[in-house]
């Protein structure tokens, strides 16, 4: 991809992510194109359907979340995970339609487990033998609580308890 095309692609994804979080996935693709400073044809060339754009936004956000595991603490990453999951809920039915194959879902879980394994291995205060999948499932439960904005503070307190339980 040419540099300018890559820049447009990245800008469309960034704007779409913000629009989906703010207004839901029903946001007009024309509005996304306009805000990104590209024509609607550019959006459709890269993302032929709304579902393709939603999936691309989701994949980019998962990649970012997992990449952030290499810089920072386990506790900070868990906060980012909770926030990510709250944002993902805004993608709702459109995301469920886009991620139809079990392989796609498994790929995401594997990516998250790998990030968690890396964080666990790099934190000397964590007791040995923590299964990354167990931690992922625990975080999933906490994100259900954080789904309601009024419960975000409770989710942070639960992350504190989880973090203490991980300590040696």
XYZ file of N, CA, C and O in Angstrom:
672
model
N 0.846 -1.175 0.000
C 0.000 0.000 0.000
C 0.893 1.240 0.000
O 1.856 1.302 0.765
N 0.561 2.187 -0.848
C 1.317 3.440 -0.876
C 1.182 4.140 0.479
O 0.230 3.918 1.213
N 2.136 5.003 0.763
C 2.154 5.697 2.061
C 0.881 6.513 2.275
O 0.299 6.496 3.366
N 0.430 7.239 1.241
C -0.774 8.059 1.403
C -2.018 7.186 1.565
O -2.920 7.509 2.337
N -2.057 6.052 0.867
C -3.186 5.140 1.005
C -3.210 4.531 2.407
O -4.277 4.389 3.014
N -2.041 4.185 2.929
C -1.950 3.634 4.289
C -2.389 4.672 5.316
O -3.101 4.362 6.271
N -1.992 5.913 5.085
C -2.394 7.000 5.981
C -3.916 7.167 5.978
O -4.537 7.315 7.033
N -4.526 7.129 4.794
C -5.986 7.224 4.687
C -6.661 6.050 5.401
O -7.640 6.225 6.118
N -6.125 4.854 5.177
C -6.649 3.637 5.791
C -6.632 3.771 7.322
O -7.642 3.529 7.990
N -5.495 4.176 7.849
C -5.340 4.333 9.303
C -6.277 5.406 9.848
O -6.868 5.242 10.918
N -6.423 6.502 9.099
C -7.303 7.592 9.546
C -8.763 7.135 9.557
O -9.503 7.429 10.489
N -9.171 6.394 8.534
C -10.547 5.885 8.493
C -10.796 4.976 9.696
O -11.828 5.093 10.365
N -9.853 4.103 10.004
C -10.016 3.217 11.158
C -10.091 3.999 12.462
O -10.916 3.701 13.334
N -9.244 5.004 12.607
C -9.237 5.813 13.830
C -10.570 6.558 13.992
O -11.180 6.541 15.064
N -11.019 7.186 12.921
C -12.276 7.936 12.965
C -13.447 6.989 13.200
O -14.352 7.281 13.992
N -13.441 5.840 12.524
C -14.526 4.870 12.697
C -14.582 4.373 14.134
O -15.673 4.254 14.708
N -13.434 4.094 14.723
C -13.405 3.631 16.115
C -14.042 4.668 17.036
O -14.851 4.329 17.905
N -13.695 5.921 16.842
C -14.263 6.989 17.669
C -15.767 7.126 17.428
O -16.545 7.280 18.375
N -16.168 7.053 16.162
C -17.588 7.191 15.824
C -18.405 6.025 16.375
O -19.504 6.232 16.902
N -17.881 4.812 16.265
C -18.605 3.651 16.774
C -18.741 3.720 18.285
O -19.772 3.366 18.840
N -17.696 4.168 18.950
C -17.751 4.282 20.403
C -18.754 5.359 20.818
O -19.530 5.181 21.745
N -18.739 6.445 20.092
C -19.586 7.592 20.426
C -21.043 7.366 20.025
O -21.956 7.630 20.811
N -21.272 6.854 18.794
C -22.620 6.817 18.229
C -23.129 5.423 17.890
O -24.239 5.288 17.397
N -22.298 4.393 18.094
C -22.697 3.033 17.740
C -22.342 2.715 16.293
O -21.934 3.580 15.520
N -22.538 1.462 15.937
C -22.118 1.014 14.608
C -23.075 1.439 13.504
O -22.783 1.228 12.333
N -24.183 2.035 13.861
C -25.109 2.551 12.852
C -24.666 3.876 12.273
O -25.316 4.428 11.385
N -23.551 4.390 12.746
C -23.009 5.654 12.253
C -22.915 5.630 10.732
O -22.489 4.631 10.158
N -23.259 6.710 10.117
C -23.192 6.821 8.663
C -21.753 6.675 8.174
O -20.841 7.337 8.678
N -21.562 5.789 7.194
C -20.227 5.628 6.624
C -19.807 6.895 5.884
O -18.622 7.222 5.834
N -20.783 7.625 5.341
C -20.466 8.908 4.693
C -19.911 9.890 5.725
O -18.978 10.633 5.443
N -20.496 9.889 6.915
C -20.016 10.784 7.973
C -18.598 10.396 8.396
O -17.759 11.267 8.638
N -18.337 9.099 8.463
C -16.988 8.634 8.816
C -16.001 9.084 7.748
O -14.926 9.616 8.047
N -16.369 8.896 6.480
C -15.500 9.307 5.370
C -15.228 10.804 5.434
O -14.084 11.257 5.315
N -16.285 11.582 5.647
C -16.150 13.040 5.707
C -15.221 13.453 6.845
O -14.306 14.250 6.672
N -15.434 12.867 8.029
C -14.599 13.208 9.191
C -13.141 12.773 8.989
O -12.221 13.424 9.463
N -12.947 11.685 8.245
C -11.588 11.199 7.973
C -10.924 11.957 6.827
O -9.726 11.783 6.581
N -11.702 12.779 6.142
C -11.143 13.570 5.044
C -10.907 12.770 3.774
O -10.013 13.090 2.991
N -11.723 11.725 3.571
C -11.622 10.917 2.364
C -12.997 10.807 1.720
O -14.016 11.092 2.359
N -13.032 10.349 0.492
C -14.302 10.123 -0.183
C -14.913 8.802 0.260
O -14.218 7.897 0.725
N -16.227 8.686 0.085
C -16.917 7.461 0.473
C -16.399 6.275 -0.334
O -16.340 5.147 0.158
N -15.947 6.516 -1.558
C -15.377 5.453 -2.386
C -14.130 4.850 -1.754
O -13.899 3.641 -1.851
N -13.339 5.683 -1.118
C -12.139 5.204 -0.433
C -12.518 4.259 0.699
O -11.893 3.213 0.883
N -13.551 4.611 1.441
C -14.006 3.755 2.534
C -14.469 2.408 1.977
O -14.050 1.351 2.452
N -15.312 2.443 0.936
C -15.845 1.193 0.390
C -14.782 0.357 -0.323
O -14.888 -0.866 -0.362
N -13.757 0.993 -0.870
C -12.678 0.227 -1.495
C -11.929 -0.600 -0.453
O -11.549 -1.736 -0.691
N -11.707 -0.013 0.682
C -10.972 -0.703 1.754
C -11.874 -1.618 2.577
O -11.438 -2.653 3.068
N -13.115 -1.199 2.769
C -14.056 -1.917 3.630
C -15.384 -2.026 2.884
O -16.234 -1.140 3.005
N -15.580 -3.089 2.114
C -16.750 -3.195 1.241
C -18.090 -3.231 1.966
O -19.122 -2.943 1.367
N -18.084 -3.584 3.252
C -19.324 -3.603 4.034
C -19.086 -2.939 5.385
O -17.947 -2.813 5.840
N -20.167 -2.575 6.022
C -20.088 -2.018 7.385
C -19.440 -3.044 8.315
O -18.609 -2.706 9.147
N -19.815 -4.322 8.156
C -19.252 -5.376 8.995
C -17.742 -5.475 8.826
O -17.016 -5.712 9.784
N -17.262 -5.298 7.582
C -15.812 -5.350 7.337
C -15.102 -4.218 8.066
O -14.015 -4.405 8.614
N -15.718 -3.034 8.095
C -15.126 -1.897 8.803
C -15.150 -2.139 10.311
O -14.159 -1.898 11.006
N -16.265 -2.637 10.829
C -16.365 -2.927 12.260
C -15.318 -3.966 12.653
O -14.616 -3.813 13.659
N -15.182 -5.017 11.853
C -14.186 -6.046 12.160
C -12.774 -5.477 12.124
O -11.947 -5.784 12.989
N -12.482 -4.631 11.141
C -11.138 -4.040 11.042
C -10.846 -3.157 12.257
O -9.732 -3.183 12.796
N -11.832 -2.392 12.696
C -11.663 -1.556 13.894
C -11.398 -2.454 15.099
O -10.481 -2.204 15.878
N -12.196 -3.494 15.232
C -12.041 -4.417 16.346
C -10.653 -5.058 16.342
O -9.966 -5.096 17.366
N -10.233 -5.551 15.193
C -8.915 -6.203 15.087
C -7.793 -5.226 15.451
O -6.840 -5.589 16.139
N -7.920 -3.995 14.977
C -6.895 -2.999 15.289
C -6.842 -2.735 16.794
O -5.756 -2.622 17.380
N -8.000 -2.645 17.418
C -8.045 -2.389 18.856
C -7.478 -3.578 19.650
O -6.772 -3.390 20.638
N -7.772 -4.802 19.213
C -7.197 -5.984 19.871
C -5.684 -5.960 19.729
O -4.951 -6.195 20.698
N -5.206 -5.655 18.520
C -3.757 -5.583 18.288
C -3.110 -4.549 19.202
O -2.061 -4.792 19.799
N -3.746 -3.381 19.323
C -3.216 -2.325 20.189
C -3.178 -2.758 21.648
O -2.203 -2.524 22.360
N -4.271 -3.356 22.081
C -4.354 -3.811 23.464
C -3.255 -4.829 23.751
O -2.539 -4.730 24.752
N -3.094 -5.787 22.870
C -2.082 -6.833 23.079
C -0.672 -6.260 22.994
O 0.197 -6.647 23.778
N -0.442 -5.332 22.089
C 0.878 -4.701 21.974
C 1.214 -3.908 23.232
O 2.382 -3.821 23.630
N 0.200 -3.362 23.894
C 0.453 -2.566 25.101
C 0.943 -3.432 26.260
O 1.438 -2.901 27.252
N 0.838 -4.747 26.130
C 1.330 -5.634 27.192
C 2.838 -5.539 27.348
O 3.372 -5.831 28.415
N 3.517 -5.099 26.288
C 4.983 -5.024 26.368
C 5.466 -3.761 27.071
O 6.654 -3.635 27.355
N 4.565 -2.851 27.353
C 4.973 -1.615 28.044
C 3.980 -1.320 29.160
O 2.860 -0.919 28.910
N 4.372 -1.565 30.358
C 3.498 -1.268 31.476
C 3.328 -2.466 32.380
O 3.888 -3.538 32.156
N 2.502 -2.272 33.386
C 2.308 -3.301 34.405
C 1.078 -4.137 34.098
O 0.197 -3.729 33.329
N 1.024 -5.285 34.725
C -0.136 -6.164 34.591
C -1.396 -5.436 35.036
O -2.420 -5.476 34.357
N -1.319 -4.736 36.148
C -2.505 -4.038 36.680
C -2.997 -2.980 35.711
O -4.199 -2.869 35.454
N -2.100 -2.197 35.148
C -2.495 -1.161 34.184
C -3.105 -1.793 32.931
O -4.087 -1.291 32.384
N -2.542 -2.914 32.497
C -3.071 -3.594 31.318
C -4.477 -4.120 31.577
O -5.351 -4.054 30.715
N -4.715 -4.611 32.793
C -6.051 -5.104 33.121
C -7.082 -3.974 33.075
O -8.211 -4.181 32.618
N -6.705 -2.788 33.501
C -7.606 -1.623 33.382
C -7.908 -1.338 31.910
O -9.049 -1.078 31.545
N -6.857 -1.383 31.075
C -7.068 -1.164 29.634
C -7.983 -2.238 29.046
O -8.821 -1.961 28.200
N -7.822 -3.470 29.512
C -8.667 -4.560 29.033
C -10.135 -4.292 29.367
O -11.015 -4.473 28.515
N -10.404 -3.883 30.584
C -11.782 -3.594 30.991
C -12.359 -2.476 30.124
O -13.496 -2.566 29.642
N -11.582 -1.429 29.885
C -12.048 -0.331 29.040
C -12.272 -0.801 27.599
O -13.253 -0.425 26.957
N -11.357 -1.632 27.101
C -11.498 -2.183 25.750
C -12.792 -2.975 25.624
O -13.539 -2.838 24.661
N -13.065 -3.817 26.606
C -14.272 -4.647 26.542
C -15.533 -3.788 26.602
O -16.527 -4.099 25.946
N -15.495 -2.710 27.362
C -16.650 -1.811 27.411
C -16.880 -1.191 26.043
O -18.019 -1.064 25.577
N -15.810 -0.820 25.359
C -15.913 -0.255 24.012
C -16.405 -1.307 23.035
O -17.232 -1.033 22.177
N -15.918 -2.531 23.171
C -16.316 -3.614 22.276
C -17.819 -3.844 22.345
O -18.460 -4.126 21.346
N -18.395 -3.700 23.522
C -19.836 -3.895 23.654
C -20.604 -2.941 22.751
O -21.679 -3.263 22.268
N -20.046 -1.763 22.510
C -20.690 -0.806 21.622
C -20.750 -1.274 20.176
O -21.552 -0.790 19.389
N -19.910 -2.236 19.837
C -19.918 -2.763 18.473
C -21.020 -3.798 18.287
O -21.393 -4.120 17.167
N -21.503 -4.331 19.389
C -22.681 -5.178 19.454
C -22.917 -6.195 18.359
O -22.056 -6.973 18.001
N -24.133 -6.169 17.840
C -24.582 -7.150 16.855
C -23.747 -7.119 15.588
O -23.517 -8.149 14.972
N -23.302 -5.940 15.189
C -22.509 -5.850 13.966
C -21.212 -6.630 14.127
O -20.792 -7.334 13.209
N -20.591 -6.546 15.284
C -19.362 -7.299 15.525
C -19.649 -8.793 15.553
O -18.909 -9.584 14.979
N -20.744 -9.186 16.184
C -21.091 -10.610 16.215
C -21.300 -11.144 14.800
O -20.922 -12.262 14.485
N -21.884 -10.337 13.926
C -22.086 -10.755 12.531
C -20.757 -10.839 11.784
O -20.565 -11.716 10.943
N -19.840 -9.940 12.107
C -18.552 -9.905 11.399
C -17.637 -11.037 11.848
O -16.893 -11.596 11.045
N -17.670 -11.378 13.123
C -16.796 -12.427 13.655
C -17.579 -13.732 13.770
O -17.910 -14.177 14.859
N -17.879 -14.311 12.642
C -18.740 -15.480 12.647
C -17.992 -16.788 12.838
O -18.520 -17.727 13.399
N -16.768 -16.861 12.384
C -16.098 -18.164 12.424
C -15.460 -18.418 13.788
O -14.919 -17.510 14.423
N -15.508 -19.675 14.222
C -14.844 -20.032 15.476
C -13.339 -19.750 15.423
O -12.737 -19.422 16.442
N -12.759 -19.854 14.232
C -11.322 -19.592 14.083
C -10.989 -18.140 14.411
O -9.971 -17.864 15.047
N -11.842 -17.203 13.961
C -11.607 -15.780 14.244
C -11.696 -15.510 15.745
O -10.885 -14.780 16.300
N -12.680 -16.100 16.384
C -12.837 -15.920 17.825
C -11.656 -16.535 18.572
O -11.143 -15.946 19.521
N -11.237 -17.718 18.125
C -10.109 -18.390 18.760
C -8.825 -17.587 18.594
O -8.013 -17.487 19.510
N -8.656 -16.974 17.420
C -7.470 -16.151 17.162
C -7.387 -15.008 18.169
O -6.331 -14.731 18.727
N -8.516 -14.371 18.437
C -8.543 -13.265 19.397
C -8.209 -13.769 20.796
O -7.398 -13.164 21.500
N -8.825 -14.865 21.203
C -8.536 -15.418 22.533
C -7.061 -15.779 22.674
O -6.440 -15.505 23.703
N -6.504 -16.400 21.639
C -5.089 -16.773 21.675
C -4.197 -15.544 21.797
O -3.217 -15.543 22.543
N -4.551 -14.507 21.066
C -3.781 -13.259 21.103
C -3.823 -12.656 22.509
O -2.796 -12.228 23.043
N -4.996 -12.638 23.121
C -5.137 -12.089 24.471
C -4.406 -12.955 25.496
O -3.715 -12.437 26.382
N -4.533 -14.267 25.382
C -3.826 -15.160 26.307
C -2.314 -14.983 26.209
O -1.612 -15.005 27.214
N -1.830 -14.796 24.995
C -0.393 -14.584 24.800
C 0.068 -13.293 25.477
O 1.121 -13.251 26.119
N -0.722 -12.236 25.343
C -0.385 -10.967 25.996
C -0.375 -11.141 27.509
O 0.532 -10.657 28.203
N -1.360 -11.842 28.031
C -1.440 -12.072 29.472
C -0.264 -12.914 29.942
O 0.359 -12.627 30.978
N 0.088 -13.949 29.189
C 1.233 -14.802 29.558
C 2.510 -13.974 29.626
O 3.324 -14.142 30.545
N 2.666 -13.069 28.689
C 3.839 -12.196 28.672
C 3.871 -11.308 29.916
O 4.917 -11.141 30.546
N 2.730 -10.747 30.266
C 2.658 -9.894 31.456
C 2.932 -10.691 32.727
O 3.639 -10.224 33.625
N 2.373 -11.879 32.813
C 2.602 -12.712 33.992
C 4.077 -13.073 34.132
O 4.637 -13.032 35.234
N 4.707 -13.409 33.022
C 6.113 -13.809 33.044
C 7.044 -12.656 33.399
O 8.106 -12.865 33.986
N 6.630 -11.439 33.065
C 7.516 -10.294 33.300
C 7.317 -9.643 34.665
O 8.038 -8.718 35.016
N 6.355 -10.123 35.431
C 6.079 -9.525 36.740
C 6.559 -10.461 37.844
O 5.920 -11.471 38.138
N 7.694 -10.133 38.475
C 8.261 -11.025 39.495
C 7.402 -11.150 40.755
O 7.592 -12.080 41.538
N 6.450 -10.245 40.944
C 5.624 -10.330 42.147
C 4.455 -11.299 41.989
O 3.783 -11.623 42.966
N 4.226 -11.775 40.774
C 3.121 -12.699 40.525
C 3.562 -14.110 40.886
O 4.652 -14.548 40.513
N 2.708 -14.810 41.613
C 3.050 -16.180 41.992
C 3.092 -17.065 40.749
O 2.357 -16.830 39.797
N 3.946 -18.048 40.761
C 4.071 -18.928 39.595
C 2.839 -19.807 39.417
O 2.091 -20.051 40.361
N 2.650 -20.264 38.185
C 1.596 -21.224 37.902
C 0.243 -20.635 37.558
O -0.736 -21.370 37.443
N 0.161 -19.316 37.403
C -1.110 -18.699 37.021
C -1.370 -19.039 35.558
O -0.536 -18.794 34.687
N -2.528 -19.610 35.279
C -2.902 -19.952 33.912
C -3.450 -18.687 33.238
O -4.412 -18.087 33.737
N -2.852 -18.261 32.124
C -3.343 -17.060 31.428
C -4.823 -17.140 31.074
O -5.534 -16.131 31.107
N -5.306 -18.338 30.773
C -6.726 -18.485 30.449
C -7.603 -18.202 31.664
O -8.662 -17.595 31.541
N -7.152 -18.626 32.849
C -7.910 -18.344 34.067
C -8.004 -16.839 34.306
O -9.065 -16.320 34.684
N -6.899 -16.148 34.089
C -6.905 -14.702 34.270
C -7.803 -14.032 33.229
O -8.567 -13.118 33.558
N -7.749 -14.510 31.998
C -8.616 -13.955 30.942
C -10.087 -14.138 31.309
O -10.887 -13.208 31.173
N -10.445 -15.309 31.810
C -11.838 -15.557 32.197
C -12.237 -14.677 33.388
O -13.355 -14.163 33.444
N -11.324 -14.483 34.331
C -11.601 -13.603 35.473
C -11.841 -12.176 35.006
O -12.773 -11.506 35.467
N -11.008 -11.726 34.089
C -11.178 -10.380 33.553
C -12.502 -10.258 32.803
O -13.172 -9.222 32.868
N -12.874 -11.323 32.103
C -14.155 -11.313 31.396
C -15.317 -11.102 32.350
O -16.247 -10.348 32.068
N -15.264 -11.773 33.494
C -16.322 -11.588 34.493
C -16.370 -10.168 35.022
O -17.445 -9.587 35.181
N -15.214 -9.602 35.264
C -15.157 -8.226 35.757
C -15.701 -7.258 34.713
O -16.392 -6.300 35.047
N -15.437 -7.529 33.451
C -15.930 -6.616 32.407
C -17.448 -6.629 32.313
O -18.044 -5.636 31.907
N -18.068 -7.725 32.694
C -19.532 -7.749 32.705
C -20.067 -6.736 33.707
O -21.080 -6.082 33.477
N -19.373 -6.608 34.824
C -19.765 -5.643 35.847
C -19.514 -4.218 35.361
O -20.314 -3.322 35.587
N -18.399 -4.028 34.657
C -18.031 -2.694 34.194
C -18.895 -2.233 33.027
O -18.822 -1.080 32.630
N -19.714 -3.124 32.479
C -20.543 -2.767 31.323
C -21.441 -1.575 31.625
O -21.742 -0.775 30.742
N -21.843 -1.471 32.860
C -22.631 -0.318 33.258
C -21.671 0.751 33.761
O -20.840 0.474 34.613
N -21.787 1.942 33.210
C -20.856 3.018 33.582
C -20.790 3.236 35.083
O -19.743 3.499 35.639
N -21.914 3.112 35.743
C -21.929 3.359 37.187
C -21.115 2.316 37.937
O -20.793 2.494 39.097
N -20.800 1.215 37.278
C -20.094 0.132 37.937
C -18.593 0.123 37.640
O -17.885 -0.759 38.075
N -18.086 1.111 36.889
C -16.667 1.112 36.525
C -15.771 1.171 37.758
O -14.734 0.525 37.810
N -16.177 1.927 38.756
C -15.387 2.015 39.991
C -15.349 0.658 40.696
O -14.303 0.246 41.198
N -16.473 -0.045 40.702
C -16.513 -1.386 41.288
C -15.577 -2.320 40.516
O -14.853 -3.118 41.128
N -15.557 -2.210 39.208
C -14.659 -3.044 38.399
C -13.205 -2.796 38.797
O -12.421 -3.747 38.907
N -12.835 -1.559 39.039
C -11.463 -1.256 39.463
C -11.154 -1.866 40.822
O -10.058 -2.386 41.044
N -12.112 -1.813 41.729
C -11.896 -2.439 43.039
C -11.737 -3.953 42.893
O -10.910 -4.569 43.569
N -12.510 -4.558 42.014
C -12.384 -5.997 41.774
C -11.037 -6.329 41.131
O -10.443 -7.370 41.430
N -10.543 -5.438 40.265
C -9.200 -5.632 39.700
C -8.149 -5.580 40.801
O -7.162 -6.325 40.754
N -8.358 -4.697 41.790
C -7.432 -4.654 42.925
C -7.416 -6.002 43.649
O -6.344 -6.519 43.993
N -8.599 -6.558 43.900
C -8.683 -7.860 44.574
C -8.020 -8.955 43.737
O -7.283 -9.802 44.262
N -8.271 -8.941 42.445
C -7.663 -9.926 41.555
C -6.154 -9.798 41.565
O -5.439 -10.804 41.661
N -5.668 -8.573 41.494
C -4.211 -8.333 41.504
C -3.608 -8.862 42.799
O -2.558 -9.511 42.772
N -4.253 -8.604 43.931
C -3.738 -9.112 45.211
C -3.723 -10.635 45.229
O -2.782 -11.247 45.747
N -4.722 -11.258 44.616
C -4.771 -12.714 44.557
C -3.693 -13.328 43.689
O -3.358 -14.494 43.847
N -3.150 -12.539 42.782
C -2.084 -13.029 41.894
C -0.704 -12.967 42.554
O 0.229 -13.594 42.079
N -0.615 -12.202 43.632
C 0.693 -11.977 44.266
C 1.166 -13.205 45.020
O 0.375 -13.963 45.566
N 2.464 -13.325 45.054
C 3.088 -14.443 45.752
C 3.033 -14.243 47.250
O 3.038 -13.219 47.805
